[in-house]
């Protein structure tokens, strides 16, 4: 079945709330092998809602509505659908009894318009609302399946899982399982990554490959369909192997992980500790690391050495290094990384020094960054970056590059 989700509510269009319902439903439908090709948001207007229904009917088999089932006059979803389909609205006695009992139990007066929430489409399957008042419903015609769900996520989500999904799974057209895997990359732009695997994307049928760029990173979502989930996973693995054979040096993890989380897990698994000397990043590396539970197992400590005096007096950068090469230099980054590891008694030292922007520093343009990495028993490595972005963007990218460089260095240990 090809599905479409129509969210009803002017508050969505006004930006007062976010349409999380569509995201939730799409994910659940993907798990049971149903395609979602369209999301629509329409205000509390019967004319525009009717138009949205007609468009959805022209392209989708299953149409799922969220919102507009409440007691007020602007809750018009089931009334509009009933009129459109020529269906009568009737009271569901179980829902009406539940609403009435709620007001008796809470010792509150029940207004007449609350009964409106118990109205359902005639001949529909009623979906009980265990966390609110308005029931949902599912109505099948010769050509389409219509599902109406309440708008509040705390009501809609359990209703969908407990009552709607079992009905949809029993649909005879349900024949495939959809499986997705997200691959995460850093240090390569979206355009270059796509160029490297362009032929795989052009030839895609099953699995499909979808690139997405965000915050200096690129993700690839590889999605496969099959009646059997293990076979779908095998199809994904075969495609992943082809992708990583070309751009594997930029790959760092799966799903919703992050560079810092992957670094933390690798440090922990190897029993290694780290110390930080941060100039332009101002403690951002340590902030991200300490946001992870258990980071005290790997982080010894760090210094925010924003001035040359602190670089020299606290971290031990040689005075002649600062005079001859400057704070924004390979030599300074090297001494910072090596000295902070020794100062904190850590296995690894990492340093960040550079020009966040917007102006120049020591004759070097904004975006010039040096990252030093000192591993016990190995020569210090320094990576120079030339970034182009805002002050905050340069700081964030510096931390991500530092995490990625450490990941790459430690994987070989």
Coordinates of C-alpha atoms in Angstrom, one line a residue:
X1 CA 0.0 0.0 0.0
X2 CA 1.1 3.5 -0.8
X3 CA 0.3 5.8 2.1
X4 CA -0.2 9.5 2.6
X5 CA -0.4 11.4 5.9
X6 CA -2.6 14.5 6.2
X7 CA -2.1 16.5 9.4
X8 CA -5.0 18.8 10.2
X9 CA -4.6 21.9 12.3
X10 CA -4.0 25.6 11.7
X11 CA -1.5 25.6 14.6
X12 CA 0.8 23.5 12.5
X13 CA 0.8 26.0 9.7
X14 CA 1.4 28.8 12.1
X15 CA 4.4 27.1 13.5
X16 CA 3.0 26.9 17.0
X17 CA 3.7 23.1 17.2
X18 CA 5.8 20.7 15.2
X19 CA 4.3 17.9 13.1
X20 CA 6.0 15.0 15.0
X21 CA 3.0 12.8 14.2
X22 CA 3.9 12.4 10.6
X23 CA 7.5 11.4 11.5
X24 CA 6.2 8.8 14.0
X25 CA 3.7 7.3 11.6
X26 CA 6.1 7.2 8.7
X27 CA 8.7 5.3 10.8
X28 CA 6.1 2.8 12.0
X29 CA 4.7 2.2 8.4
X30 CA 8.3 1.7 7.1
X31 CA 8.7 -1.0 9.7
X32 CA 5.7 -2.9 8.3
X33 CA 6.6 -2.4 4.7
X34 CA 4.3 0.4 3.6
X35 CA 5.5 3.3 1.5
X36 CA 4.8 6.8 2.5
X37 CA 5.2 9.2 -0.5
X38 CA 3.5 12.4 0.7
X39 CA 3.1 14.4 3.9
X40 CA 0.4 17.1 3.8
X41 CA -0.5 19.8 6.3
X42 CA -3.8 21.6 6.0
X43 CA -5.5 24.1 8.3
X44 CA -8.9 23.8 10.0
X45 CA -10.8 24.6 6.8
X46 CA -13.3 22.1 5.3
X47 CA -12.9 23.4 1.8
X48 CA -9.1 23.1 1.8
X49 CA -9.3 19.8 3.7
X50 CA -11.7 18.4 1.0
X51 CA -9.2 19.5 -1.7
X52 CA -6.3 17.7 0.2
X53 CA -8.4 14.5 0.4
X54 CA -9.2 14.5 -3.3
X55 CA -5.5 15.0 -4.2
X56 CA -4.5 12.2 -1.8
X57 CA -7.1 9.9 -3.3
X58 CA -5.5 10.4 -6.7
X59 CA -2.2 9.1 -5.7
X60 CA -2.4 7.0 -2.4
X61 CA -4.2 3.9 -1.3
X62 CA -4.0 4.5 2.5
X63 CA -4.8 8.0 3.7
X64 CA -4.1 8.7 7.4
X65 CA -5.4 11.8 9.1
X66 CA -4.2 13.2 12.4
X67 CA -6.0 15.9 14.3
X68 CA -9.4 17.6 14.1
X69 CA -11.3 15.0 16.2
X70 CA -11.9 17.1 19.2
X71 CA -15.0 18.8 20.7
X72 CA -14.7 22.3 19.3
X73 CA -16.2 23.8 16.1
X74 CA -12.8 24.0 14.3
X75 CA -12.4 20.2 14.7
X76 CA -13.8 19.2 11.4
X77 CA -11.9 16.2 10.1
X78 CA -14.5 13.5 10.5
X79 CA -17.3 15.8 9.5
X80 CA -15.5 16.7 6.3
X81 CA -14.6 13.1 5.4
X82 CA -18.1 11.9 6.2
X83 CA -19.6 14.5 3.8
X84 CA -17.0 13.7 1.1
X85 CA -17.7 10.0 1.3
X86 CA -21.4 10.3 1.8
X87 CA -21.1 8.5 5.2
X88 CA -23.2 9.1 8.3
X89 CA -21.6 9.9 11.6
X90 CA -22.9 7.8 14.5
X91 CA -22.2 7.7 18.2
X92 CA -19.9 4.9 19.4
X93 CA -21.5 3.9 22.6
X94 CA -18.2 2.7 24.2
X95 CA -16.5 6.0 23.5
X96 CA -19.5 8.0 24.8
X97 CA -19.6 5.9 28.0
X98 CA -15.9 6.4 28.5
X99 CA -16.2 10.2 28.1
X100 CA -19.1 10.4 30.4
X101 CA -17.4 8.3 33.1
X102 CA -14.4 10.6 32.9
X103 CA -16.5 13.6 33.9
X104 CA -18.2 11.7 36.6
X105 CA -14.9 10.4 38.0
X106 CA -13.3 13.9 38.0
X107 CA -16.5 15.5 39.3
X108 CA -16.6 18.0 36.5
X109 CA -19.6 19.2 34.4
X110 CA -19.7 17.7 30.9
X111 CA -20.6 20.2 28.2
X112 CA -22.8 19.0 25.3
X113 CA -20.0 19.5 22.7
X114 CA -17.9 16.8 24.4
X115 CA -20.3 14.2 23.0
X116 CA -19.1 15.2 19.5
X117 CA -15.8 13.3 20.2
X118 CA -17.7 10.0 20.3
X119 CA -19.0 10.4 16.8
X120 CA -17.5 7.9 14.3
X121 CA -17.9 7.1 10.6
X122 CA -20.6 4.5 10.0
X123 CA -19.3 1.1 9.2
X124 CA -15.8 2.0 10.4
X125 CA -13.6 0.0 12.7
X126 CA -13.2 2.0 15.9
X127 CA -9.8 2.4 17.4
X128 CA -10.1 2.8 21.2
X129 CA -8.4 5.8 22.8
X130 CA -6.9 4.6 26.1
X131 CA -5.2 8.0 26.8
X132 CA -7.8 10.5 25.8
X133 CA -11.4 10.9 24.7
X134 CA -11.8 10.9 20.9
X135 CA -11.5 7.4 19.4
X136 CA -9.8 6.8 16.1
X137 CA -11.3 4.9 13.2
X138 CA -10.5 3.0 10.1
X139 CA -12.8 2.9 7.1
X140 CA -12.3 0.8 3.9
X141 CA -13.9 1.5 0.6
X142 CA -13.5 -0.3 -2.7
X143 CA -10.6 2.0 -3.6
X144 CA -9.1 3.4 -0.5
X145 CA -8.5 3.0 3.2
X146 CA -9.1 6.0 5.5
X147 CA -7.6 6.1 9.0
X148 CA -8.5 8.9 11.4
X149 CA -6.3 9.5 14.5
X150 CA -6.3 12.1 17.3
X151 CA -3.8 14.9 17.1
X152 CA -2.1 14.8 20.6
X153 CA 0.9 12.5 20.3
X154 CA 0.3 11.0 23.8
X155 CA -3.0 9.7 22.4
X156 CA -2.1 9.0 18.8
X157 CA 1.1 7.0 19.3
X158 CA -0.2 4.3 21.6
X159 CA -3.4 4.0 19.6
X160 CA -1.5 3.6 16.4
X161 CA 0.8 0.9 17.8
X162 CA -1.8 -1.1 19.7
X163 CA -4.8 -0.9 17.5
X164 CA -3.9 0.5 14.0
X165 CA -0.8 -1.5 13.2
X166 CA -2.4 -4.9 13.7
X167 CA -5.2 -3.9 11.3
X168 CA -2.7 -2.8 8.7
X169 CA -0.5 -5.8 9.0
X170 CA -3.5 -8.0 8.1
X171 CA -3.9 -6.1 4.8
X172 CA -3.4 -8.7 2.0
X173 CA -1.3 -6.2 0.1
X174 CA 1.3 -6.1 2.8
X175 CA 4.1 -8.2 1.4
X176 CA 7.4 -6.5 2.1
X177 CA 9.5 -5.4 5.0
X178 CA 11.5 -2.2 4.6
X179 CA 14.9 -2.1 6.3
X180 CA 17.2 0.9 6.4
X181 CA 20.7 1.5 7.5
X182 CA 22.3 5.0 7.9
X183 CA 26.1 5.3 7.2
X184 CA 27.8 8.4 8.6
X185 CA 30.8 10.1 6.9
X186 CA 33.1 13.0 7.8
X187 CA 35.8 14.8 5.9
X188 CA 34.1 14.5 2.5
X189 CA 31.6 16.8 1.0
X190 CA 28.2 15.7 -0.2
X191 CA 29.0 16.5 -3.8
X192 CA 32.3 14.6 -3.8
X193 CA 30.8 11.6 -2.0
X194 CA 28.0 11.4 -4.5
X195 CA 30.5 11.6 -7.4
X196 CA 32.5 8.7 -5.9
X197 CA 29.4 6.5 -5.8
X198 CA 27.4 8.1 -8.7
X199 CA 27.1 4.8 -10.7
X200 CA 25.8 3.0 -7.6
X201 CA 23.1 5.7 -7.2
X202 CA 22.2 5.7 -10.9
X203 CA 21.8 1.9 -10.9
X204 CA 19.8 1.7 -7.7
X205 CA 16.6 -0.2 -7.5
X206 CA 16.6 -2.3 -4.4
X207 CA 18.4 -1.2 -2.2
X208 CA 18.1 2.6 -2.7
X209 CA 20.7 5.1 -1.7
X210 CA 19.8 8.5 -0.4
X211 CA 22.5 11.1 0.5
X212 CA 21.9 13.9 3.1
X213 CA 24.3 16.6 4.3
X214 CA 24.2 18.3 7.7
X215 CA 26.6 20.1 10.0
X216 CA 29.7 19.3 8.0
X217 CA 28.8 15.6 7.8
X218 CA 27.2 13.4 5.1
X219 CA 24.9 10.5 5.7
X220 CA 23.8 7.8 3.3
X221 CA 20.5 6.0 4.0
X222 CA 20.5 2.6 2.3
X223 CA 17.0 1.1 2.2
X224 CA 16.0 -2.4 1.0
X225 CA 12.7 -4.2 0.7
X226 CA 12.0 -7.9 0.9
X227 CA 9.4 -10.2 2.3
X228 CA 12.1 -11.5 4.6
X229 CA 14.0 -9.1 6.8
X230 CA 17.3 -11.1 6.8
X231 CA 17.4 -11.0 3.0
X232 CA 16.8 -7.2 3.0
X233 CA 19.7 -6.9 5.5
X234 CA 21.9 -9.0 3.1
X235 CA 21.0 -6.6 0.2
X236 CA 22.0 -3.6 2.4
X237 CA 25.3 -5.2 3.4
X238 CA 26.2 -5.9 -0.2
X239 CA 25.6 -2.3 -1.1
X240 CA 27.4 -1.0 2.0
X241 CA 30.5 -3.1 1.0
X242 CA 30.6 -1.5 -2.4
X243 CA 30.2 2.0 -0.9
X244 CA 32.9 1.6 1.7
X245 CA 35.3 0.2 -0.8
X246 CA 35.3 3.6 -2.4
X247 CA 34.8 6.1 0.5
X248 CA 35.5 3.9 3.6
X249 CA 38.3 6.2 4.8
X250 CA 35.6 8.9 5.6
X251 CA 33.2 6.5 7.3
X252 CA 32.9 6.6 11.1
X253 CA 29.6 5.0 12.3
X254 CA 26.0 4.0 11.9
X255 CA 22.6 5.5 12.7
X256 CA 22.2 8.3 15.2
X257 CA 25.7 8.2 16.6
X258 CA 28.2 11.2 16.6
X259 CA 31.9 11.6 16.1
X260 CA 32.4 12.3 19.8
X261 CA 30.3 9.3 20.9
X262 CA 32.4 7.0 18.6
X263 CA 35.6 8.5 20.0
X264 CA 34.4 8.0 23.5
X265 CA 33.5 4.4 22.9
X266 CA 36.9 3.7 21.2
X267 CA 38.9 5.3 24.0
X268 CA 36.9 3.3 26.6
X269 CA 37.3 0.0 24.8
X270 CA 41.1 0.6 24.5
X271 CA 41.4 1.8 28.1
X272 CA 43.0 5.1 27.0
X273 CA 42.8 8.5 28.7
X274 CA 42.9 11.9 27.1
X275 CA 43.7 15.5 28.0
X276 CA 42.9 18.7 26.1
X277 CA 44.5 22.1 25.5
X278 CA 42.0 24.3 23.8
X279 CA 42.5 27.8 22.5
X280 CA 40.1 28.8 19.8
X281 CA 37.5 26.1 20.8
X282 CA 37.4 27.5 24.3
X283 CA 36.5 24.1 26.0
X284 CA 34.0 23.0 23.4
X285 CA 35.8 19.6 22.9
X286 CA 35.7 18.9 26.6
X287 CA 32.1 20.1 26.8
X288 CA 30.9 17.6 24.2
X289 CA 33.0 14.8 25.7
X290 CA 31.7 15.4 29.2
X291 CA 28.1 15.4 27.9
X292 CA 28.5 11.6 27.5
X293 CA 27.8 9.5 30.6
X294 CA 30.9 7.7 31.7
X295 CA 33.3 10.3 30.2
X296 CA 35.2 10.5 33.5
X297 CA 36.7 7.1 32.6
X298 CA 38.5 8.6 29.6
X299 CA 39.0 12.4 30.2
X300 CA 41.7 13.3 32.6
X301 CA 41.2 17.1 32.3
X302 CA 42.1 20.0 30.2
X303 CA 43.1 23.6 29.9
X304 CA 41.4 26.5 28.1
X305 CA 44.6 28.3 27.1
X306 CA 43.1 31.3 25.3
X307 CA 46.0 33.7 25.9
X308 CA 49.6 33.3 25.2
X309 CA 50.4 33.8 28.9
X310 CA 48.3 30.6 29.8
X311 CA 49.8 28.7 26.9
X312 CA 53.3 29.5 28.2
X313 CA 52.8 29.6 32.0
X314 CA 50.3 26.7 32.4
X315 CA 50.7 24.4 29.4
X316 CA 54.4 25.0 29.0
X317 CA 54.7 26.2 25.4
X318 CA 58.2 27.7 25.0
X319 CA 58.5 31.4 24.9
X320 CA 60.6 31.3 21.8
X321 CA 58.0 29.2 20.0
X322 CA 55.4 31.9 20.6
X323 CA 57.8 34.7 19.6
X324 CA 59.2 33.0 16.5
X325 CA 56.1 31.1 15.2
X326 CA 53.1 32.5 17.0
X327 CA 50.2 30.9 18.8
X328 CA 48.5 30.0 15.5
X329 CA 51.2 27.6 14.3
X330 CA 52.1 23.9 13.9
X331 CA 54.9 24.3 16.5
X332 CA 52.5 25.7 19.1
X333 CA 49.9 23.0 18.5
X334 CA 52.5 20.3 18.8
X335 CA 53.8 21.6 22.1
X336 CA 50.3 22.1 23.5
X337 CA 49.3 18.5 22.7
X338 CA 52.4 16.9 24.1
X339 CA 52.6 19.1 27.2
X340 CA 49.0 18.8 28.2
X341 CA 49.2 15.0 28.1
X342 CA 52.2 15.1 30.4
X343 CA 50.6 17.7 32.6
X344 CA 47.5 15.6 33.1
X345 CA 49.1 12.2 33.1
X346 CA 47.0 11.1 30.1
X347 CA 47.8 8.6 27.3
X348 CA 46.7 11.1 24.6
X349 CA 46.9 14.9 24.3
X350 CA 44.9 16.9 21.8
X351 CA 45.2 20.6 21.1
X352 CA 43.3 23.2 19.2
X353 CA 44.8 26.6 18.2
X354 CA 43.8 28.9 15.4
X355 CA 41.6 31.8 14.2
X356 CA 37.9 31.3 14.8
X357 CA 37.1 34.7 13.2
X358 CA 35.7 36.9 12.0
X359 CA 39.0 38.8 11.7
X360 CA 42.6 37.8 11.2
X361 CA 45.1 36.9 13.9
X362 CA 48.9 37.0 13.6
X363 CA 48.5 37.7 9.9
X364 CA 46.5 34.5 9.4
X365 CA 43.0 34.5 8.0
X366 CA 39.9 33.3 9.8
X367 CA 39.4 29.6 9.6
X368 CA 43.1 28.8 10.0
X369 CA 43.3 26.0 12.5
X370 CA 46.0 23.6 13.8
X371 CA 45.1 20.4 15.7
X372 CA 47.8 18.6 17.5
X373 CA 47.6 14.9 18.6
X374 CA 50.1 13.4 20.9
X375 CA 49.9 9.6 21.4
X376 CA 52.2 8.0 24.1
X377 CA 55.2 6.5 22.4
X378 CA 54.6 8.1 19.0
X379 CA 55.7 11.4 17.4
X380 CA 53.2 14.3 17.7
X381 CA 51.1 14.8 14.6
X382 CA 49.7 18.2 13.6
X383 CA 46.9 18.7 11.1
X384 CA 46.3 22.1 9.5
X385 CA 42.8 23.1 8.5
X386 CA 41.6 25.9 6.3
X387 CA 37.9 26.3 7.2
X388 CA 35.4 28.7 5.7
X389 CA 32.4 29.6 7.9
X390 CA 31.1 31.6 10.7
X391 CA 33.1 32.0 14.0
X392 CA 30.8 29.4 15.7
X393 CA 30.9 27.1 12.7
X394 CA 34.7 27.1 12.6
X395 CA 34.8 26.1 16.3
X396 CA 32.3 23.3 15.9
X397 CA 34.0 22.0 12.7
X398 CA 37.4 22.1 14.5
X399 CA 36.1 19.9 17.3
X400 CA 34.6 17.4 14.8
X401 CA 37.9 17.3 12.9
X402 CA 39.8 16.7 16.1
X403 CA 37.4 13.8 16.9
X404 CA 37.7 12.3 13.5
X405 CA 41.5 12.6 13.4
X406 CA 41.7 10.8 16.7
X407 CA 39.3 8.1 15.6
X408 CA 41.5 7.5 12.5
X409 CA 44.7 7.4 14.5
X410 CA 43.4 5.1 17.2
X411 CA 41.8 2.5 15.0
X412 CA 45.2 1.4 13.9
X413 CA 46.6 0.9 17.4

